[in-house]
CSV table of N, CA and C in Angstrom, one decimal:
chain,number,residue,atom,x,y,z
A,170,MET,N,81.0,97.8,108.5
A,170,MET,CA,81.2,98.4,107.2
A,170,MET,C,82.0,97.3,106.3
A,171,TYR,N,81.7,97.3,105.1
A,171,TYR,CA,82.4,96.4,104.2
A,171,TYR,C,83.8,96.8,104.0
A,172,GLU,N,84.7,95.9,104.1
A,172,GLU,CA,86.2,96.2,103.9
A,172,GLU,C,86.7,95.2,102.8
A,173,SER,N,87.1,95.8,101.7
A,173,SER,CA,87.6,94.9,100.6
A,173,SER,C,89.1,94.6,100.8
A,174,PRO,N,89.5,93.4,100.5
A,174,PRO,CA,90.9,93.1,100.6
A,174,PRO,C,91.8,94.0,99.6
A,175,ASP,N,91.1,94.5,98.6
A,175,ASP,CA,91.8,95.3,97.6
A,175,ASP,C,91.8,96.8,98.1
A,176,LYS,N,93.0,97.3,98.4
A,176,LYS,CA,93.2,98.6,98.9
A,176,LYS,C,92.7,99.7,97.9
A,177,MET,N,92.7,99.4,96.6
A,177,MET,CA,92.1,100.3,95.6
A,177,MET,C,90.6,100.5,95.7
A,178,VAL,N,90.0,99.6,96.4
A,178,VAL,CA,88.6,99.6,96.7
A,178,VAL,C,88.3,100.4,98.0
A,179,SER,N,88.9,99.9,99.0
A,179,SER,CA,88.6,100.4,100.4
A,179,SER,C,89.4,101.7,100.8
A,180,HIS,N,90.7,101.7,100.4
A,180,HIS,CA,91.5,102.8,100.8
A,180,HIS,C,92.5,103.3,99.7
A,181,PRO,N,92.0,103.8,98.6
A,181,PRO,CA,92.9,104.2,97.5
A,181,PRO,C,93.7,105.4,97.9
A,182,ALA,N,95.0,105.3,97.5
A,182,ALA,CA,95.9,106.4,97.9
A,182,ALA,C,95.5,107.8,97.5
A,183,HIS,N,94.8,107.9,96.3
A,183,HIS,CA,94.4,109.2,95.9
A,183,HIS,C,93.3,109.8,96.7
A,184,TYR,N,92.7,109.0,97.6
A,184,TYR,CA,91.7,109.5,98.5
A,184,TYR,C,92.2,109.6,100.0
A,185,GLN,N,93.5,109.6,100.2
A,185,GLN,CA,94.1,109.7,101.5
A,185,GLN,C,95.1,110.8,101.5
A,186,SER,N,95.2,111.5,102.7
A,186,SER,CA,96.2,112.5,102.9
A,186,SER,C,97.5,111.8,103.3
A,187,GLU,N,98.6,112.5,103.4
A,187,GLU,CA,99.8,111.9,103.9
A,187,GLU,C,99.7,111.4,105.3
A,188,THR,N,98.8,112.0,106.1
A,188,THR,CA,98.6,111.6,107.5
A,188,THR,C,97.5,110.5,107.7
A,189,GLY,N,96.9,110.1,106.6
A,189,GLY,CA,96.0,109.0,106.6
A,189,GLY,C,94.5,109.4,106.6
A,190,LEU,N,94.3,110.8,106.7
A,190,LEU,CA,92.9,111.3,106.6
A,190,LEU,C,92.3,110.9,105.3
A,191,GLU,N,91.1,110.3,105.3
A,191,GLU,CA,90.4,109.9,104.1
A,191,GLU,C,89.4,110.8,103.7
A,192,VAL,N,89.3,111.0,102.4
A,192,VAL,CA,88.3,112.0,101.8
A,192,VAL,C,86.9,111.6,102.2
A,193,ILE,N,86.5,110.4,102.3
A,193,ILE,CA,85.2,110.0,102.7
A,193,ILE,C,84.8,110.5,104.1
A,194,ASP,N,85.8,110.6,105.0
A,194,ASP,CA,85.6,111.1,106.3
A,194,ASP,C,85.3,112.7,106.3
A,195,VAL,N,86.1,113.3,105.4
A,195,VAL,CA,85.9,114.8,105.2
A,195,VAL,C,84.5,115.0,104.6
A,196,ILE,N,84.1,114.3,103.6
A,196,ILE,CA,82.8,114.4,103.0
A,196,ILE,C,81.7,114.2,104.0
A,197,GLU,N,81.8,113.2,104.8
A,197,GLU,CA,80.8,112.9,105.8
A,197,GLU,C,80.7,114.1,106.8
A,198,ALA,N,81.8,114.6,107.2
A,198,ALA,CA,81.8,115.7,108.2
A,198,ALA,C,81.2,117.0,107.7
A,199,PHE,N,81.3,117.2,106.4
A,199,PHE,CA,80.8,118.5,105.8
A,199,PHE,C,79.5,118.4,105.1
A,200,THR,N,78.9,117.2,105.0
A,200,THR,CA,77.6,117.0,104.3
A,200,THR,C,76.6,116.4,105.2
A,201,PHE,N,76.9,116.1,106.5
A,201,PHE,CA,75.9,115.4,107.3
A,201,PHE,C,74.6,116.1,107.4
A,202,ASP,N,74.6,117.4,107.3
A,202,ASP,CA,73.3,118.2,107.5
A,202,ASP,C,72.7,118.6,106.1
A,203,LEU,N,73.3,118.1,105.0
A,203,LEU,CA,72.8,118.5,103.7
A,203,LEU,C,72.0,117.3,103.2
A,204,LYS,N,71.1,117.6,102.2
A,204,LYS,CA,70.3,116.6,101.6
A,204,LYS,C,70.3,116.7,100.1
A,205,GLY,N,70.0,115.6,99.4
A,205,GLY,CA,69.8,115.6,98.0
A,205,GLY,C,71.0,116.1,97.2
A,206,ILE,N,70.7,116.9,96.2
A,206,ILE,CA,71.7,117.4,95.3
A,206,ILE,C,72.8,118.3,96.0
A,207,GLU,N,72.4,119.0,97.1
A,207,GLU,CA,73.3,119.8,97.8
A,207,GLU,C,74.4,118.9,98.5
A,208,ALA,N,74.0,117.8,99.0
A,208,ALA,CA,75.0,116.9,99.6
A,208,ALA,C,75.8,116.2,98.5
A,209,THR,N,75.2,115.8,97.4
A,209,THR,CA,75.9,115.2,96.3
A,209,THR,C,76.9,116.1,95.7
A,210,ASP,N,76.5,117.3,95.3
A,210,ASP,CA,77.4,118.3,94.7
A,210,ASP,C,78.6,118.7,95.7
A,211,THR,N,78.2,118.9,96.9
A,211,THR,CA,79.3,119.3,97.9
A,211,THR,C,80.3,118.2,98.1
A,212,GLY,N,79.8,116.9,98.2
A,212,GLY,CA,80.7,115.8,98.3
A,212,GLY,C,81.6,115.6,97.1
A,213,ASN,N,81.0,115.8,95.9
A,213,ASN,CA,81.9,115.7,94.7
A,213,ASN,C,82.9,116.8,94.6
A,214,ILE,N,82.5,118.0,95.0
A,214,ILE,CA,83.5,119.2,95.1
A,214,ILE,C,84.7,118.8,96.0
A,215,ILE,N,84.3,118.3,97.2
A,215,ILE,CA,85.4,117.9,98.1
A,215,ILE,C,86.2,116.8,97.5
A,216,LYS,N,85.6,115.8,97.0
A,216,LYS,CA,86.3,114.7,96.5
A,216,LYS,C,87.3,115.1,95.4
A,217,TYR,N,86.9,115.9,94.4
A,217,TYR,CA,87.8,116.3,93.3
A,217,TYR,C,88.8,117.2,93.8
A,218,ALA,N,88.5,118.1,94.8
A,218,ALA,CA,89.5,119.0,95.3
A,218,ALA,C,90.6,118.3,96.0
A,219,CYS,N,90.3,117.2,96.7
A,219,CYS,CA,91.3,116.4,97.5
A,219,CYS,C,92.1,115.6,96.6
A,220,ARG,N,91.6,115.1,95.4
A,220,ARG,CA,92.4,114.1,94.7
A,220,ARG,C,93.0,114.7,93.4
A,221,TRP,N,92.7,115.9,93.0
A,221,TRP,CA,93.1,116.4,91.7
A,221,TRP,C,94.6,116.2,91.4
A,222,LYS,N,95.5,116.5,92.4
A,222,LYS,CA,96.9,116.4,92.2
A,222,LYS,C,97.4,115.0,92.0
A,223,GLN,N,96.8,114.0,92.6
A,223,GLN,CA,97.2,112.6,92.6
A,223,GLN,C,96.5,111.9,91.4
A,224,LYS,N,95.4,112.4,90.9
A,224,LYS,CA,94.7,111.6,89.9
A,224,LYS,C,94.6,112.2,88.5
A,225,ASN,N,93.6,113.1,88.3
A,225,ASN,CA,93.4,113.5,86.9
A,225,ASN,C,93.6,115.0,86.7
A,226,GLY,N,94.4,115.6,87.5
A,226,GLY,CA,94.8,117.0,87.3
A,226,GLY,C,93.7,118.0,86.9
A,227,ILE,N,93.9,118.6,85.7
A,227,ILE,CA,93.0,119.6,85.2
A,227,ILE,C,91.6,119.1,85.1
A,228,GLN,N,91.4,117.9,84.6
A,228,GLN,CA,90.1,117.3,84.5
A,228,GLN,C,89.3,117.3,85.8
A,229,ASP,N,90.0,117.0,86.9
A,229,ASP,CA,89.3,117.0,88.2
A,229,ASP,C,89.0,118.5,88.6
A,230,LEU,N,89.9,119.4,88.3
A,230,LEU,CA,89.6,120.8,88.6
A,230,LEU,C,88.4,121.3,87.8
A,231,GLU,N,88.3,120.9,86.6
A,231,GLU,CA,87.1,121.2,85.8
A,231,GLU,C,85.9,120.6,86.4
A,232,LYS,N,86.0,119.4,86.9
A,232,LYS,CA,84.8,118.8,87.6
A,232,LYS,C,84.4,119.6,88.8
A,233,ILE,N,85.4,120.1,89.5
A,233,ILE,CA,85.0,121.0,90.7
A,233,ILE,C,84.2,122.2,90.2
A,234,MET,N,84.7,122.8,89.1
A,234,MET,CA,83.9,123.9,88.5
A,234,MET,C,82.5,123.5,88.1
A,235,TRP,N,82.4,122.4,87.5
A,235,TRP,CA,81.1,121.9,87.0
A,235,TRP,C,80.1,121.7,88.2
A,236,TYR,N,80.6,121.0,89.2
A,236,TYR,CA,79.7,120.7,90.3
A,236,TYR,C,79.4,122.0,91.1
A,237,THR,N,80.4,122.9,91.2
A,237,THR,CA,80.2,124.2,91.9
A,237,THR,C,79.1,125.0,91.1
A,238,GLN,N,79.2,125.1,89.8
A,238,GLN,CA,78.2,125.8,89.0
A,238,GLN,C,76.8,125.1,89.2
A,239,HIS,N,76.8,123.8,89.1
A,239,HIS,CA,75.5,123.1,89.3
A,239,HIS,C,74.9,123.4,90.6
A,240,LEU,N,75.7,123.4,91.7
A,240,LEU,CA,75.2,123.7,93.0
A,240,LEU,C,74.7,125.2,93.1
A,241,ILE,N,75.4,126.1,92.5
A,241,ILE,CA,75.0,127.5,92.5
A,241,ILE,C,73.7,127.6,91.7
A,242,ASP,N,73.6,127.0,90.6
A,242,ASP,CA,72.3,127.1,89.8
A,242,ASP,C,71.1,126.5,90.6
A,243,HIS,N,71.4,125.4,91.3
A,243,HIS,CA,70.3,124.8,92.1
A,243,HIS,C,69.9,125.7,93.3
A,244,LEU,N,70.9,126.3,93.9
A,244,LEU,CA,70.5,127.2,95.0
A,244,LEU,C,69.8,128.5,94.5
A,245,ARG,N,70.2,129.0,93.4
A,245,ARG,CA,69.6,130.2,92.8
A,245,ARG,C,68.1,129.9,92.4
A,246,LYS,N,67.9,128.7,91.9
A,246,LYS,CA,66.6,128.2,91.6
A,246,LYS,C,65.7,128.2,92.8
A,247,LEU,N,66.2,127.6,93.9
A,247,LEU,CA,65.5,127.5,95.1
A,247,LEU,C,65.2,128.9,95.7
A,248,GLU,N,66.2,129.8,95.6
A,248,GLU,CA,66.0,131.1,96.1
A,248,GLU,C,64.9,131.8,95.3
A,249,LYS,N,64.9,131.7,94.0
A,249,LYS,CA,63.8,132.3,93.2
A,249,LYS,C,62.5,131.7,93.5
A,250,GLU,N,62.4,130.4,93.7
A,250,GLU,CA,61.1,129.7,94.0
A,250,GLU,C,60.6,130.2,95.3
A,251,ASN,N,61.5,130.4,96.3
A,251,ASN,CA,61.1,131.0,97.6
A,251,ASN,C,60.6,132.4,97.5
A,252,GLU,N,61.2,133.2,96.7
A,252,GLU,CA,60.8,134.6,96.5
A,252,GLU,C,59.4,134.6,95.9
A,253,ASN,N,59.2,133.7,94.9
A,253,ASN,CA,57.9,133.7,94.2
A,253,ASN,C,56.8,133.2,95.2
A,254,TYR,N,57.2,132.3,96.0
A,254,TYR,CA,56.2,131.7,97.0
A,254,TYR,C,55.8,132.7,98.1
A,255,GLU,N,56.8,133.6,98.4
A,255,GLU,CA,56.5,134.6,99.5
A,255,GLU,C,55.6,135.7,99.0
A,256,LYS,N,55.6,135.9,97.7
A,256,LYS,CA,54.8,137.1,97.1
A,256,LYS,C,53.3,136.8,97.1
């Protein structure tokens, strides 16, 4: 894996817990079985939830809401398509 000498590239503090757990590892653990927009939205929700206090505050919390609603809309659309297909 590429490792930049710049810590802001490879290991920025706002993406690490006090114990050294990195957000990228959490995202990989919780999205490994997802694909496409489900993986992308879930990863972004996790990212912004983990960093909001250290980085952009309310703006990051609003991004969580945006990605959550986007994912809900996507899942509802799939659900509706599946219902129509089964009829």
